[in-house]
Amino acid sequence: MELKIALLGFGVVGQGLAEILEEKSKALHSDTGFQAKIVAISDMMKGSLYHPDGLNIVEALRAVKETGRLDAYPEEPGLTRGWDSFKTIQETNADTIVELTFTDVKTGQPAIDHCRAAFKCKKNVVMSNKGPVALAYQELSELARINGVRWGYEGTVMSGTPALRMPITALSGNRINEIKGILNGTTNYMLTRMEEGMSYADALAEAQGLGYAEADPTSDVEGYDAQYKITILSNIVMNVPLEREDVACEGISKLTREDMERAKQEGKRWKLIARCWRDGEEVIAKVGPEAIPLSDPLAGVGGALNAVTYDCDLAGPITLMGAGAGRKETGFSILIDLINIHRNQL
Ligand code: HSE
């Protein structure tokens, strides 16, 4: 069955996904049987398009590249313009909503309301937005379940690196007693550069220039981005409904060059570590800078890379390392959720 997709948001990730679907459509079909067409795109800044038979993705990408807006998309019979996100969810023939709007990390909105509306219309949702998963996981997963639809969020932690799907599928049967990871690329990049002698301010400016940082980098440097991600891991991998406020959080803004030098002399390296561990029936979680020994696999993770170690009762400690952000990488995280929706519909 061909998935009919509506994209909410047509920024870096939305365009990355559109490019992947365009470039790989033949290979995806022959390798996995997966077929999808984008029937709608709704973006608050760039405009919106809907065609029940599918949009011409090359033209949509060209319009945005050349003019920054979707208005330059060619006119054709059956095309509708100007629908907002809720009308796109409720009134298009899309069966799957890909939610890629800019989310307010304090409220999780408008993405939480987009999920509610889509699930009530019996439409699947796939997203890389952390807000709804970190703030409303219990409510939204139940709403998806009772409406018989799927909710995919692989890209919320470590983008296309399978930090959620790998423990749930490949490590199934283990009791995971602890998860600890480097879950924020911006701060890891900054710490790597500061260890090389760069100042905090220059390292932050460089990370922003390379596009790793959140729109408000406070979220990165004060640890809130990692706090969201460890909350998601606790809820989904450990199956314990931890709230974000339960996670003690400290960022890297107080670390000095002297701290870095001292750690070096002691054979250690500072990393912003997010961890959660079992304490009886409960899970405790925290985010903060830790000077870890160089023998720890996480100590070798440099630059903007992310990594996470799952401490399993049967398989032992398993560490997964890979990209935590990026146009293609996050585009892929959306694609793998779509492929899995397709696989379960067969
Ligand atoms: N600002 C985030 C990071 C992007 O630096 O890891 C991915 O969530």
mmCIF file of C-alpha atoms and ligand atoms in Angstrom:
data_model
loop_
_atom_site.group_PDB
_atom_site.id
_atom_site.type_symbol
_atom_site.label_atom_id
_atom_site.label_comp_id
_atom_site.label_asym_id
_atom_site.label_seq_id
_atom_site.Cartn_x
_atom_site.Cartn_y
_atom_site.Cartn_z
ATOM 1 C CA MET A 1 0.000 0.000 0.000
ATOM 2 C CA GLU A 2 1.287 3.452 -0.896
ATOM 3 C CA LEU A 3 1.551 5.836 2.065
ATOM 4 C CA LYS A 4 0.067 9.293 1.522
ATOM 5 C CA ILE A 5 2.111 11.817 3.437
ATOM 6 C CA ALA A 6 1.461 15.375 4.606
ATOM 7 C CA LEU A 7 4.527 17.330 5.728
ATOM 8 C CA LEU A 8 4.000 19.916 8.450
ATOM 9 C CA GLY A 9 7.088 22.076 8.110
ATOM 10 C CA PHE A 10 9.344 22.252 5.061
ATOM 11 C CA GLY A 11 12.670 23.292 6.571
ATOM 12 C CA VAL A 12 15.952 21.409 6.581
ATOM 13 C CA VAL A 13 14.537 18.037 7.680
ATOM 14 C CA GLY A 14 11.383 18.237 5.542
ATOM 15 C CA GLN A 15 13.422 19.065 2.447
ATOM 16 C CA GLY A 16 15.963 16.370 3.340
ATOM 17 C CA LEU A 17 13.176 13.784 3.565
ATOM 18 C CA ALA A 18 11.638 14.961 0.279
ATOM 19 C CA GLU A 19 15.036 14.589 -1.435
ATOM 20 C CA ILE A 20 15.487 11.071 -0.024
ATOM 21 C CA LEU A 21 12.018 10.002 -1.167
ATOM 22 C CA GLU A 22 12.714 11.419 -4.606
ATOM 23 C CA GLU A 23 16.206 9.950 -5.008
ATOM 24 C CA LYS A 24 15.497 6.543 -3.533
ATOM 25 C CA SER A 25 11.938 5.832 -4.577
ATOM 26 C CA LYS A 26 12.887 3.035 -7.005
ATOM 27 C CA ALA A 27 15.382 1.352 -4.663
ATOM 28 C CA LEU A 28 12.975 1.603 -1.708
ATOM 29 C CA HIS A 29 10.237 -0.005 -3.734
ATOM 30 C CA SER A 30 12.366 -2.851 -5.044
ATOM 31 C CA ASP A 31 14.180 -3.493 -1.709
ATOM 32 C CA THR A 32 11.295 -3.179 0.745
ATOM 33 C CA GLY A 33 8.093 -2.710 -1.260
ATOM 34 C CA PHE A 34 7.818 0.759 0.285
ATOM 35 C CA GLN A 35 5.983 3.404 -1.728
ATOM 36 C CA ALA A 36 4.996 6.881 -0.596
ATOM 37 C CA LYS A 37 3.790 10.095 -2.121
ATOM 38 C CA ILE A 38 3.707 13.542 -0.566
ATOM 39 C CA VAL A 39 0.185 14.895 -1.017
ATOM 40 C CA ALA A 40 0.516 18.015 1.139
ATOM 41 C CA ILE A 41 3.098 20.409 2.515
ATOM 42 C CA SER A 42 2.101 23.040 5.058
ATOM 43 C CA ASP A 43 4.704 25.463 6.356
ATOM 44 C CA MET A 44 3.877 28.557 8.394
ATOM 45 C CA MET A 45 6.499 30.686 6.642
ATOM 46 C CA LYS A 46 6.769 29.126 3.190
ATOM 47 C CA GLY A 47 3.088 28.560 2.361
ATOM 48 C CA SER A 48 1.207 25.352 1.694
ATOM 49 C CA LEU A 49 0.156 23.009 -1.102
ATOM 50 C CA TYR A 50 -2.240 20.088 -1.370
ATOM 51 C CA HIS A 51 -2.969 17.761 -4.242
ATOM 52 C CA PRO A 52 -4.873 14.530 -3.518
ATOM 53 C CA ASP A 53 -2.963 12.707 -6.297
ATOM 54 C CA GLY A 54 0.445 13.792 -4.985
ATOM 55 C CA LEU A 55 2.719 16.825 -5.383
ATOM 56 C CA ASN A 56 5.651 17.141 -7.756
ATOM 57 C CA ILE A 57 8.499 17.080 -5.238
ATOM 58 C CA VAL A 58 11.162 18.327 -7.636
ATOM 59 C CA GLU A 59 9.007 21.426 -8.291
ATOM 60 C CA ALA A 60 8.325 21.970 -4.574
ATOM 61 C CA LEU A 61 12.050 21.749 -3.757
ATOM 62 C CA ARG A 62 12.879 24.073 -6.659
ATOM 63 C CA ALA A 63 10.269 26.643 -5.577
ATOM 64 C CA VAL A 64 11.683 26.792 -2.059
ATOM 65 C CA LYS A 65 15.293 26.823 -3.197
ATOM 66 C CA GLU A 66 14.742 29.639 -5.690
ATOM 67 C CA THR A 67 12.258 31.840 -3.813
ATOM 68 C CA GLY A 68 12.170 30.618 -0.206
ATOM 69 C CA ARG A 69 8.444 29.957 -0.612
ATOM 70 C CA LEU A 70 6.060 27.417 -2.140
ATOM 71 C CA ASP A 71 4.133 30.113 -4.060
ATOM 72 C CA ALA A 72 6.321 29.493 -7.140
ATOM 73 C CA TYR A 73 5.073 25.889 -7.386
ATOM 74 C CA PRO A 74 3.326 25.631 -10.784
ATOM 75 C CA GLU A 75 -0.450 25.843 -10.946
ATOM 76 C CA GLU A 76 -2.255 22.635 -11.906
ATOM 77 C CA PRO A 77 -5.844 21.285 -11.797
ATOM 78 C CA GLY A 78 -6.804 19.937 -8.379
ATOM 79 C CA LEU A 79 -4.124 21.929 -6.514
ATOM 80 C CA THR A 80 -5.138 23.740 -3.326
ATOM 81 C CA ARG A 81 -2.984 26.367 -1.638
ATOM 82 C CA GLY A 82 -2.997 28.023 1.737
ATOM 83 C CA TRP A 83 -4.300 25.393 4.156
ATOM 84 C CA ASP A 84 -2.922 25.691 7.691
ATOM 85 C CA SER A 85 -1.538 22.757 9.650
ATOM 86 C CA PHE A 86 -4.840 21.700 11.258
ATOM 87 C CA LYS A 87 -6.802 21.871 8.008
ATOM 88 C CA THR A 88 -3.993 19.878 6.365
ATOM 89 C CA ILE A 89 -4.259 17.217 9.084
ATOM 90 C CA GLN A 90 -8.041 17.075 9.080
ATOM 91 C CA GLU A 91 -9.073 17.620 5.466
ATOM 92 C CA THR A 92 -6.389 16.184 3.183
ATOM 93 C CA ASN A 93 -6.414 12.535 2.127
ATOM 94 C CA ALA A 94 -3.033 11.956 3.831
ATOM 95 C CA ASP A 95 -2.912 8.865 6.031
ATOM 96 C CA THR A 96 0.398 9.828 7.660
ATOM 97 C CA ILE A 97 1.407 13.205 9.062
ATOM 98 C CA VAL A 98 5.117 13.997 9.226
ATOM 99 C CA GLU A 99 5.391 16.623 11.958
ATOM 100 C CA LEU A 100 8.470 18.829 11.511
ATOM 101 C CA THR A 101 7.368 22.185 12.874
ATOM 102 C CA PHE A 102 9.485 24.316 15.159
ATOM 103 C CA THR A 103 8.461 23.246 18.633
ATOM 104 C CA ASP A 104 8.419 25.366 21.746
ATOM 105 C CA VAL A 105 10.479 23.122 24.019
ATOM 106 C CA LYS A 106 8.743 24.355 27.177
ATOM 107 C CA THR A 107 5.193 23.584 26.025
ATOM 108 C CA GLY A 108 5.811 21.063 23.231
ATOM 109 C CA GLN A 109 3.397 23.094 21.086
ATOM 110 C CA PRO A 110 2.091 23.232 18.430
ATOM 111 C CA ALA A 111 3.340 19.676 17.843
ATOM 112 C CA ILE A 112 1.378 18.126 20.754
ATOM 113 C CA ASP A 113 -1.903 19.521 19.381
ATOM 114 C CA HIS A 114 -0.936 18.353 15.882
ATOM 115 C CA CYS A 115 -0.526 14.805 17.247
ATOM 116 C CA ARG A 116 -3.856 14.978 19.100
ATOM 117 C CA ALA A 117 -5.671 16.170 15.968
ATOM 118 C CA ALA A 118 -4.037 13.561 13.729
ATOM 119 C CA PHE A 119 -4.695 10.621 16.054
ATOM 120 C CA LYS A 120 -8.349 11.655 16.444
ATOM 121 C CA CYS A 121 -8.586 11.613 12.599
ATOM 122 C CA LYS A 122 -7.005 8.125 12.656
ATOM 123 C CA LYS A 123 -3.817 9.257 10.940
ATOM 124 C CA ASN A 124 -0.281 8.065 11.755
ATOM 125 C CA VAL A 125 2.264 10.627 12.952
ATOM 126 C CA VAL A 126 6.029 10.524 12.437
ATOM 127 C CA MET A 127 8.292 13.202 13.932
ATOM 128 C CA SER A 128 11.747 14.200 15.088
ATOM 129 C CA ASN A 129 10.295 16.804 17.474
ATOM 130 C CA LYS A 130 11.408 16.023 21.006
ATOM 131 C CA GLY A 131 8.748 18.091 22.770
ATOM 132 C CA PRO A 132 5.685 15.842 22.399
ATOM 133 C CA VAL A 133 7.617 12.663 23.243
ATOM 134 C CA ALA A 134 9.376 14.178 26.261
ATOM 135 C CA LEU A 135 6.324 16.026 27.609
ATOM 136 C CA ALA A 136 3.265 13.994 26.603
ATOM 137 C CA TYR A 137 4.420 10.451 25.831
ATOM 138 C CA GLN A 138 1.880 8.636 28.007
ATOM 139 C CA GLU A 139 -1.122 10.618 26.752
ATOM 140 C CA LEU A 140 -0.178 10.561 23.073
ATOM 141 C CA SER A 141 0.878 6.917 22.877
ATOM 142 C CA GLU A 142 -2.462 5.948 24.456
ATOM 143 C CA LEU A 143 -4.354 8.207 22.020
ATOM 144 C CA ALA A 144 -2.562 6.615 19.051
ATOM 145 C CA ARG A 145 -3.294 3.142 20.430
ATOM 146 C CA ILE A 146 -7.026 3.672 20.948
ATOM 147 C CA ASN A 147 -7.346 5.145 17.454
ATOM 148 C CA GLY A 148 -5.458 2.234 15.894
ATOM 149 C CA VAL A 149 -2.691 4.346 14.351
ATOM 150 C CA ARG A 150 1.091 4.525 14.672
ATOM 151 C CA TRP A 151 3.340 7.129 16.252
ATOM 152 C CA GLY A 152 6.982 7.159 15.100
ATOM 153 C CA TYR A 153 9.653 9.259 16.849
ATOM 154 C CA GLU A 154 12.991 7.503 16.131
ATOM 155 C CA GLY A 155 14.621 10.829 15.231
ATOM 156 C CA THR A 156 13.981 12.437 18.613
ATOM 157 C CA VAL A 157 17.111 10.833 20.114
ATOM 158 C CA MET A 158 20.337 10.686 18.025
ATOM 159 C CA SER A 159 18.501 11.442 14.743
ATOM 160 C CA GLY A 160 18.978 8.491 12.334
ATOM 161 C CA THR A 161 21.171 6.472 14.722
ATOM 162 C CA PRO A 162 18.731 3.850 16.057
ATOM 163 C CA ALA A 163 18.964 4.784 19.763
ATOM 164 C CA LEU A 164 15.317 3.842 20.367
ATOM 165 C CA ARG A 165 14.634 1.040 17.894
ATOM 166 C CA MET A 166 17.865 -0.886 18.544
ATOM 167 C CA PRO A 167 17.287 -1.496 22.280
ATOM 168 C CA ILE A 168 13.569 -2.153 21.763
ATOM 169 C CA THR A 169 14.073 -4.692 18.984
ATOM 170 C CA ALA A 170 17.635 -6.056 18.902
ATOM 171 C CA LEU A 171 18.130 -6.005 22.707
ATOM 172 C CA SER A 172 14.649 -7.244 23.544
ATOM 173 C CA GLY A 173 14.694 -9.825 26.397
ATOM 174 C CA ASN A 174 17.415 -7.966 28.307
ATOM 175 C CA ARG A 175 16.702 -5.937 31.403
ATOM 176 C CA ILE A 176 18.461 -2.664 30.712
ATOM 177 C CA ASN A 177 19.681 -1.430 34.074
ATOM 178 C CA GLU A 178 21.348 1.775 32.997
ATOM 179 C CA ILE A 179 21.482 4.010 29.944
ATOM 180 C CA LYS A 180 24.207 6.622 29.718
ATOM 181 C CA GLY A 181 25.095 8.700 26.754
ATOM 182 C CA ILE A 182 26.400 11.754 24.996
ATOM 183 C CA LEU A 183 23.113 12.941 23.550
ATOM 184 C CA ASN A 184 23.915 16.512 22.557
ATOM 185 C CA GLY A 185 26.209 17.179 19.614
ATOM 186 C CA THR A 186 26.676 20.904 20.234
ATOM 187 C CA THR A 187 28.167 20.504 23.704
ATOM 188 C CA ASN A 188 30.273 17.519 22.669
ATOM 189 C CA TYR A 189 31.675 19.551 19.807
ATOM 190 C CA MET A 190 32.372 22.464 22.156
ATOM 191 C CA LEU A 191 34.115 20.256 24.729
ATOM 192 C CA THR A 192 36.271 18.699 22.000
ATOM 193 C CA ARG A 193 37.313 22.134 20.722
ATOM 194 C CA MET A 194 37.865 23.507 24.260
ATOM 195 C CA GLU A 195 40.155 20.560 24.990
ATOM 196 C CA GLU A 196 42.169 21.647 21.958
ATOM 197 C CA GLY A 197 42.518 25.097 23.511
ATOM 198 C CA MET A 198 39.579 27.066 22.104
ATOM 199 C CA SER A 199 37.547 29.389 24.359
ATOM 200 C CA TYR A 200 33.961 28.557 25.380
ATOM 201 C CA ALA A 201 32.532 31.493 23.390
ATOM 202 C CA ASP A 202 34.469 30.660 20.209
ATOM 203 C CA ALA A 203 33.565 26.973 20.460
ATOM 204 C CA LEU A 204 29.873 27.854 20.829
ATOM 205 C CA ALA A 205 30.011 30.251 17.876
ATOM 206 C CA GLU A 206 31.660 27.542 15.769
ATOM 207 C CA ALA A 207 29.023 24.936 16.754
ATOM 208 C CA GLN A 208 26.273 27.421 15.864
ATOM 209 C CA GLY A 209 27.943 28.180 12.531
ATOM 210 C CA LEU A 210 28.030 24.472 11.707
ATOM 211 C CA GLY A 211 24.295 24.206 12.387
ATOM 212 C CA TYR A 212 24.484 21.824 15.364
ATOM 213 C CA ALA A 213 22.939 24.147 17.968
ATOM 214 C CA GLU A 214 19.251 24.633 18.727
ATOM 215 C CA ALA A 215 17.669 27.965 17.705
ATOM 216 C CA ASP A 216 18.261 29.034 21.324
ATOM 217 C CA PRO A 217 21.606 27.408 22.241
ATOM 218 C CA THR A 218 20.776 27.730 25.952
ATOM 219 C CA SER A 219 18.926 24.483 25.448
ATOM 220 C CA ASP A 220 22.194 22.809 24.416
ATOM 221 C CA VAL A 221 24.706 24.362 26.816
ATOM 222 C CA GLU A 222 22.486 24.189 29.906
ATOM 223 C CA GLY A 223 21.666 20.536 29.216
ATOM 224 C CA TYR A 224 17.911 20.844 28.512
ATOM 225 C CA ASP A 225 18.190 19.168 25.099
ATOM 226 C CA ALA A 226 19.955 16.163 26.682
ATOM 227 C CA GLN A 227 17.398 16.250 29.535
ATOM 228 C CA TYR A 228 14.586 15.807 26.999
ATOM 229 C CA LYS A 229 16.392 12.955 25.320
ATOM 230 C CA ILE A 230 17.135 10.989 28.500
ATOM 231 C CA THR A 231 13.483 11.467 29.543
ATOM 232 C CA ILE A 232 12.478 9.927 26.206
ATOM 233 C CA LEU A 233 14.903 7.000 26.664
ATOM 234 C CA SER A 234 13.579 6.358 30.160
ATOM 235 C CA ASN A 235 9.938 6.346 28.996
ATOM 236 C CA ILE A 236 10.471 4.289 25.878
ATOM 237 C CA VAL A 237 13.419 1.974 26.532
ATOM 238 C CA MET A 238 13.009 1.475 30.296
ATOM 239 C CA ASN A 239 9.241 1.819 30.163
ATOM 240 C CA VAL A 240 9.158 4.043 33.256
ATOM 241 C CA PRO A 241 7.056 7.228 33.020
ATOM 242 C CA LEU A 242 9.648 9.743 34.138
ATOM 243 C CA GLU A 243 8.808 13.448 33.834
ATOM 244 C CA ARG A 244 11.329 15.921 32.471
ATOM 245 C CA GLU A 245 11.201 17.860 35.782
ATOM 246 C CA ASP A 246 12.370 14.681 37.566
ATOM 247 C CA VAL A 247 15.702 14.831 35.732
ATOM 248 C CA ALA A 248 18.371 16.862 37.560
ATOM 249 C CA CYS A 249 20.126 18.980 34.964
ATOM 250 C CA GLU A 250 23.395 20.891 34.759
ATOM 251 C CA GLY A 251 25.057 22.114 31.584
ATOM 252 C CA ILE A 252 28.650 22.833 30.606
ATOM 253 C CA SER A 253 28.645 26.615 31.039
ATOM 254 C CA LYS A 254 30.610 26.476 34.309
ATOM 255 C CA LEU A 255 33.430 24.291 32.948
ATOM 256 C CA THR A 256 36.752 26.131 32.621
ATOM 257 C CA ARG A 257 39.945 25.487 30.669
ATOM 258 C CA GLU A 258 41.602 24.691 34.027
ATOM 259 C CA ASP A 259 39.009 21.937 34.645
ATOM 260 C CA MET A 260 39.823 20.486 31.234
ATOM 261 C CA GLU A 261 43.581 20.639 31.905
ATOM 262 C CA ARG A 262 43.218 18.931 35.299
ATOM 263 C CA ALA A 263 41.118 16.130 33.779
ATOM 264 C CA LYS A 264 43.758 15.609 31.096
ATOM 265 C CA GLN A 265 46.481 15.207 33.737
ATOM 266 C CA GLU A 266 44.314 12.627 35.517
ATOM 267 C CA GLY A 267 43.762 10.597 32.316
ATOM 268 C CA LYS A 268 40.153 11.748 32.064
ATOM 269 C CA ARG A 269 37.974 13.770 29.698
ATOM 270 C CA TRP A 270 34.937 15.966 30.388
ATOM 271 C CA LYS A 271 31.724 14.936 28.679
ATOM 272 C CA LEU A 272 28.129 16.072 29.147
ATOM 273 C CA ILE A 273 26.654 12.770 30.275
ATOM 274 C CA ALA A 274 22.930 12.026 30.400
ATOM 275 C CA ARG A 275 22.135 8.909 32.366
ATOM 276 C CA CYS A 276 19.197 7.020 33.839
ATOM 277 C CA TRP A 277 19.398 3.928 36.031
ATOM 278 C CA ARG A 278 17.066 1.632 37.917
ATOM 279 C CA ASP A 279 16.591 1.994 41.659
ATOM 280 C CA GLY A 280 14.135 -0.756 42.592
ATOM 281 C CA GLU A 281 10.947 -0.118 40.632
ATOM 282 C CA GLU A 282 11.933 3.467 39.925
ATOM 283 C CA VAL A 283 14.280 5.104 37.463
ATOM 284 C CA ILE A 284 16.520 7.995 38.439
ATOM 285 C CA ALA A 285 17.962 10.261 35.774
ATOM 286 C CA LYS A 286 20.350 13.178 35.557
ATOM 287 C CA VAL A 287 22.310 15.267 33.092
ATOM 288 C CA GLY A 288 25.615 16.870 33.983
ATOM 289 C CA PRO A 289 29.293 17.214 33.092
ATOM 290 C CA GLU A 290 31.425 14.253 34.179
ATOM 291 C CA ALA A 291 35.176 13.681 33.902
ATOM 292 C CA ILE A 292 35.192 10.107 32.620
ATOM 293 C CA PRO A 293 38.249 7.819 32.285
ATOM 294 C CA LEU A 294 39.707 7.491 28.799
ATOM 295 C CA SER A 295 38.987 3.743 28.979
ATOM 296 C CA ASP A 296 35.220 4.477 28.820
ATOM 297 C CA PRO A 297 33.988 4.083 25.201
ATOM 298 C CA LEU A 298 32.149 7.406 25.547
ATOM 299 C CA ALA A 299 35.476 9.204 26.164
ATOM 300 C CA GLY A 300 36.530 8.509 22.558
ATOM 301 C CA VAL A 301 33.429 10.108 21.069
ATOM 302 C CA GLY A 302 34.602 13.458 19.670
ATOM 303 C CA GLY A 303 33.121 16.367 17.754
ATOM 304 C CA ALA A 304 29.393 16.474 17.135
ATOM 305 C CA LEU A 305 28.973 12.696 17.335
ATOM 306 C CA ASN A 306 26.575 11.150 19.848
ATOM 307 C CA ALA A 307 26.838 7.786 21.618
ATOM 308 C CA VAL A 308 24.881 5.798 24.150
ATOM 309 C CA THR A 309 25.698 2.748 26.286
ATOM 310 C CA TYR A 310 22.933 0.335 27.324
ATOM 311 C CA ASP A 311 23.861 -1.788 30.328
ATOM 312 C CA CYS A 312 22.035 -5.058 29.635
ATOM 313 C CA ASP A 313 21.673 -7.954 32.084
ATOM 314 C CA LEU A 314 22.248 -10.597 29.376
ATOM 315 C CA ALA A 315 24.213 -8.935 26.578
ATOM 316 C CA GLY A 316 26.381 -6.753 28.855
ATOM 317 C CA PRO A 317 27.203 -3.140 28.031
ATOM 318 C CA ILE A 318 26.502 -2.230 24.401
ATOM 319 C CA THR A 319 27.523 1.127 22.962
ATOM 320 C CA LEU A 320 25.966 2.688 19.880
ATOM 321 C CA MET A 321 27.654 5.673 18.222
ATOM 322 C CA GLY A 322 26.577 7.864 15.315
ATOM 323 C CA ALA A 323 25.252 11.188 14.129
ATOM 324 C CA GLY A 324 22.850 13.056 16.418
ATOM 325 C CA ALA A 325 21.682 15.622 13.869
ATOM 326 C CA GLY A 326 21.855 16.480 10.158
ATOM 327 C CA ARG A 327 19.668 16.941 7.085
ATOM 328 C CA LYS A 328 20.065 13.438 5.605
ATOM 329 C CA GLU A 329 20.474 11.703 8.961
ATOM 330 C CA THR A 330 17.270 13.123 10.435
ATOM 331 C CA GLY A 331 15.525 12.690 7.085
ATOM 332 C CA PHE A 332 16.488 9.020 7.331
ATOM 333 C CA SER A 333 15.052 8.800 10.881
ATOM 334 C CA ILE A 334 11.684 9.827 9.431
ATOM 335 C CA LEU A 335 12.074 7.399 6.535
ATOM 336 C CA ILE A 336 12.735 4.407 8.798
ATOM 337 C CA ASP A 337 9.578 5.150 10.801
ATOM 338 C CA LEU A 338 7.617 5.356 7.530
ATOM 339 C CA ILE A 339 9.119 2.070 6.316
ATOM 340 C CA ASN A 340 8.110 0.423 9.584
ATOM 341 C CA ILE A 341 4.555 1.700 9.257
ATOM 342 C CA HIS A 342 4.535 0.206 5.756
ATOM 343 C CA ARG A 343 5.956 -3.133 7.005
ATOM 344 C CA ASN A 344 3.280 -3.526 9.669
ATOM 345 C CA GLN A 345 0.547 -2.714 7.178
ATOM 346 C CA LEU A 346 1.507 -5.550 4.852
HETATM 347 N N1 HSE B 1 21.027 20.760 19.113
HETATM 348 C C1 HSE B 1 20.969 19.333 19.054
HETATM 349 C C2 HSE B 1 22.373 18.789 19.305
HETATM 350 C C3 HSE B 1 20.436 18.894 17.714
HETATM 351 O O1 HSE B 1 23.311 19.591 19.330
HETATM 352 O O2 HSE B 1 22.518 17.594 19.502
HETATM 353 C C4 HSE B 1 19.877 17.515 17.678
HETATM 354 O O3 HSE B 1 18.832 17.287 18.593
#
